Amino acid sequence: MRLHRLDITAFGPFGASQSVDFDDLSAAGLFLLHGPTGAGKTSVLDAVCYALYGSVPGARQGGGQGMSLRSDHAAVGTRTEVRLELTVAGRRLEITRQPPWERPKLRGKGTTVDKAQTWLREYDAATRAWKDLSRSHQEIGEEVTQLLGMSREQFCQVVLLPQGDFARFLRADAEARGKLLGRLFDTRRFAEVEKRLAERRRATEAQVREGDATLLADAHRMQQAAGDAMELPELAPGDPGLAEAVLGAAAVARGTVRELLTIADCRLAAAESARAAAGHHLTDTRELDRLQRRFAEARERAARLAERADAHRAAQERMERARKAEAVAPALELRDATDEEHRRAVDAEAHARALLPRALADAGATGLAAAARRAAEELGGLESARRAERRLAELVDERSDLDRQERADDEVRQEAETWLADWESTRTGLQGRVDSAQEAATRAEQLAVQRDPARRRLEAARQRDRLTDDTEEARRRALASAEDAVEARAHWLDLKEQRLHGIAAELAAHLTDGTPCAVCGATEHPAPARKSAGHVDRDAEERALAAYQAADERRARAERHLGAVREALAAATAEAGDAPTARLAEEAEELEAAYARARAAASGLHPAQEELRRAEGEREQRVAAQQEAAVRSASRVAGRDRLVREQEALEEELTRARGSAESVSARAAQLERQAALLTRAADTARVAEDTAQRLKDADARLADAAFRAGFDTPADAAAALLDDAAHRELQRRLDAWQSEDSAVRAVLAEADTTDAARRPPADLAAAERAAADADRRLREASSARDAAARCCAELDRLSAHATASVRRLAPLREEHTRVARLASLAAGTSADNERRMRLESYVLAARLEQVAAAATARLLRMSSGRYTLVHSDDRTGRGRSGLGLHVVDAWTGRERDTATLSGGETFFASLALALGLADVVTDEAGGVRLDTLFIDEGFGSLDDQTLDEVLDVLDALRERDRSVGIVSHVADLRRRIHAQLEVVKGRSGSVLRQRGAG
C-alpha cells in the first residue's frame, strides 16, 4: 500500500482545504511530520484512517456518527471532506468521504443535517481517466478491508505505529498482551473453538447426568424390590464409577435374593412334608373314631336287645295264650286304642329322632330341649363369623383392585418408556424447527433494515426521473423568462433614451414667462423646445420600467425554481445513485419478496416454541408419572402382604366357625334346621311319654280283667286277641329282634372294631387342629416362596434394564470424557496442560514468537548488538503462561523482563517490536505490501548515537522501497530529515506546509 495524495477540508483543526503530496515526501524514504503540540499532527493520520475506514482511531471518533470530526474553524457553508489517493494491490484508487454535517436550511431559518457521503473511484490507465466504482458505505468499506487485508485496529497498529501503545505492550501482563494480539490477529475462531468445546462438554455432561438419573431410578426400584438385601452407593448423577457401583450392588442383591429363594424352597418342601404327615394322621384318627363309635353303637344296641328280652319271651307266650283273651276283649280294645295312640306318638318320636344325629338319638325330652337351646345359642354366636365372611369378600375385592392398579401402573410405565424412547428425536426435530424459525426471524430483521433504504432509493429514483423532466421544463421556462426580461429591459432602455432625447420639450412644456427655468435659471424663454411626433413621456417610461421589473421578477422566480428543482434532483440523485429506476424497483420487489418469505418462515417461531415447551412439559409429566407408578407399585407390596395375612386369619376363623359346612350361612342354616328338629323331637318325646302313661293305665285295667279272665298278665290277654295280621306283625318283631341280635353279635365279633375299642379314645379335634396348622404353615411358606421368586424375577428384570442402560450410555460417557478432556485442555485447566495455556493463548504465543523474531533483527542493529527479544511461555504467579516477553542482554548474558528497560531502551525496543509486528501482520493479511508507514513520537528519549542507529534502521526500510513518516516535535530531527510536513496552528485553524527532499 502506497499513499499518493491527501486532501483535507474542514477536518479536525484544519478550517480550510489542505493538501499533502506523499509522492514528494516519500521520494527521500524518510520524512518528518512535525509541529507544536496541539497543532494537528495526529489529525493528519486520523484523516488517512478516516478515508480508508470511515472512522478514526480510539476515542477520537467521538459521538454524533462522525459529526465531531468537523473543524470548529470551518466556514458555515464549507462541508467537511477527506480525499485520499493511494495504490494498493496494484490498483490506484481515490476514496472521498464526507461525514454528516449540520448546515443552514436553504429556505427559512434553522439548520438541517446532511447524511454522510462516500465515493470510490479507480484510475484506468488505458483511458487515463477515473472510473466510478461505488457510492455505498458498506461496499466501499468491504472493498478496502479486502484489499488491505486488515481491520482498522490492525491498520492503526501496523501502519500508524503508536509508540506509546507498544511501550505499554512491553510492560503489560499476559492478559493485556493477549487482548492486543487478539485484536490484531483475529483469534476469535480459536476462542469460539474453546466455547464450542465447553458447550459440548456441558451438553454431554447433561446427557450423562440424565442417563445416570435414570440408572439411579432403576437402582431405587431394585432397592425397593430387594429391601434390606441391597445398599445403594452414595453417588450423585455424573459422579465417576456410578454405573459400576450400581451394577455391583445389583449383583450382590441378586445373589442375596437367590439365597433367600433357596431357603424359601427348603421351607416350602418341609411344610409340604409336614402337611402330608398331618393329613395321614388326620385320616387314621378319623378311621379310629369311626370304629370306636361303631363299637359303642353296637354295645348300645346289645343293651337295648337285652332290655327287650322279656318282651320277646312274652311275645312267644302270647302266641300260645291267644285263646284266653276273648274274655278281656273290651279291655283289650281300650288297651289297643291306647296302644295305637301310643304307637303313633312313638312313631312320631322315632321319625323325629331319625332326623337327629346319632349322638342324640336316645336322648330324652329334657336332653333334646337342652340340645335345642344349645343350637340356638350357637346360632346366635355366628354373627361375628358372618361379619368376618363379609370382610373376607371385601379383602378379595381389595386384592382385585390392587391387581388392577398394578396392571394400570405397568401400562403407565410401559407407555412412558415407549414415549420417552423417542424423546431425543422428537426434541431434535422441534428444536430444528425453532432454530429455522429463529434464523428466518433474524433474516427478516436484517431484510427489514434494508427495506427502508431500498424504498427510499426507489422513491428517490422515481423522484429523480420526475425531477429530470421538471428540471428541463424549469430550464426552458427560466431561459424564456430571461429572454423576456432582456427584451423588456431593452424596451425600457430604448424608451428611456427616447425620453432623454426629448426631455427639453418635456421641460419646456412647464415653462412660463417670469418663472426661472429649472435647467438654466433664466426667466425669459425665447425659443422653448417643441415635442416631436412619437415623443415618450414619463408615464410611458414608467410603464416600460414596470413591465421590465415584472419580467425580471418572473425571471428571478424561474431561476429560483430551477435552482430548487436542481437541488432536489441532486439530492434525489445522491440518494438513488445512477442505478435505473426499473432495476431499483426490481431489487425492492425482490427484497420485499425475500422479507415476506422470511416473515412467513419466522411466523412459525412461536408455535414451534410452544410445541417444544408442550413436548418438554409432557416429557416431565411422563417421567413424573413413571416415577409415581414405580413408587405406588413399591407401596402396594406391603399393602398386599397385609391383606394376605388378614385374609389367612379370617379364613382360619371361618374354618372354625363353619365346621364342615361350606360357609357360615350354610352353618347357620344347618343350626336353624337342627334346632327345629331338636325342638320337634323334644315335643314328640313328651307326647310319647304321655301316651305311655295312658297305656300304663289301660294295662292296669287290662291286667285286672285278664286276672279275672285267668291270665297272669295283660300281655297274655293281648296276645290272645291277635289275628293274622297281628300274628304276622308279632312274628316280624320276633324276627327283627333276632336279626338285630345277630347283627350286634357280628359287630362285636369284628377284630379291628374290638382292637379300636381297646385303644384310647380318638382326639379328632386335635388332629384337625394339627392339620389346619400344617395347612397354614404350608400357605405361609408358599407365599414366602412366591414373594422371593417375584423379587428375584423383578431384580433380574431391573438389572437387565440397568445393564442395557449402562451399555447404551457407554458411548456417550466415552464421548463426554473425550470432550471434557479436550475442553479442559483447550481452556488450560487440565492437568495435562502443564503451562495452563488456553488454545487462543497458544496461538497468540506462536504469533508473539514470530513478532519477537522479526523485531530482534532490527533491535540488534538499534542496540548495537546488545539486546534480543525472546518469547517466554513461563507462568507468572498463579496465572496462565504463553505470552511472556523477555529481553536478553548480550553484555551480561542474562534474560530479564522487558519492563526493566530504561526509557530510551523501551523506545527502540517498542519501535523494533512495532516494525516486527507490522511485518507479521502483513504476512498474516495475505502479504499486502505496506510501502508507507508512520511512527508516532518517542524519539526524544534517545541520545545522539542511539538516534543515529534508529534512523539507520528506519532508513534501511527505504531499501525495500518503503517510505517512513516520523511524527515528532524533536528539533534535532528537523536537522537530520530534510523532507518535512509542518503543521502550523493559528487562531483561524491549522495549515500544512510541505518541504521536499531537495
mmCIF file of C-alpha atoms in Angstrom, residues 824-838 842 873-882:
data_model
loop_
_atom_site.group_PDB
_atom_site.id
_atom_site.type_symbol
_atom_site.label_atom_id
_atom_site.label_comp_id
_atom_site.label_asym_id
_atom_site.label_seq_id
_atom_site.Cartn_x
_atom_site.Cartn_y
_atom_site.Cartn_z
ATOM 1 C CA SER A 824 -10.141 -28.701 29.779
ATOM 2 C CA LEU A 825 -7.031 -28.914 27.624
ATOM 3 C CA ALA A 826 -8.207 -26.036 25.393
ATOM 4 C CA ALA A 827 -9.276 -23.969 28.431
ATOM 5 C CA GLY A 828 -5.921 -24.520 30.162
ATOM 6 C CA THR A 829 -7.443 -26.177 33.259
ATOM 7 C CA SER A 830 -6.345 -29.719 32.513
ATOM 8 C CA ALA A 831 -3.502 -31.353 34.429
ATOM 9 C CA ASP A 832 -2.083 -32.397 31.030
ATOM 10 C CA ASN A 833 -1.741 -28.696 30.145
ATOM 11 C CA GLU A 834 1.346 -28.103 32.246
ATOM 12 C CA ARG A 835 1.610 -24.406 31.384
ATOM 13 C CA ARG A 836 -2.117 -23.704 31.768
ATOM 14 C CA MET A 837 -2.245 -22.195 28.257
ATOM 15 C CA ARG A 838 -5.614 -21.685 26.613
ATOM 16 C CA TYR A 842 -1.254 -20.846 22.465
ATOM 17 C CA ASP A 873 5.946 -19.317 27.911
ATOM 18 C CA ASP A 874 6.730 -19.425 31.641
ATOM 19 C CA ARG A 875 3.890 -18.955 34.087
ATOM 20 C CA THR A 876 3.734 -15.760 36.108
ATOM 21 C CA GLY A 877 2.426 -16.342 39.617
ATOM 22 C CA ARG A 878 -0.828 -18.257 39.592
ATOM 23 C CA GLY A 879 -1.784 -17.043 36.133
ATOM 24 C CA ARG A 880 -1.522 -18.802 32.809
ATOM 25 C CA SER A 881 1.558 -18.875 30.635
ATOM 26 C CA GLY A 882 2.283 -18.307 26.968
#
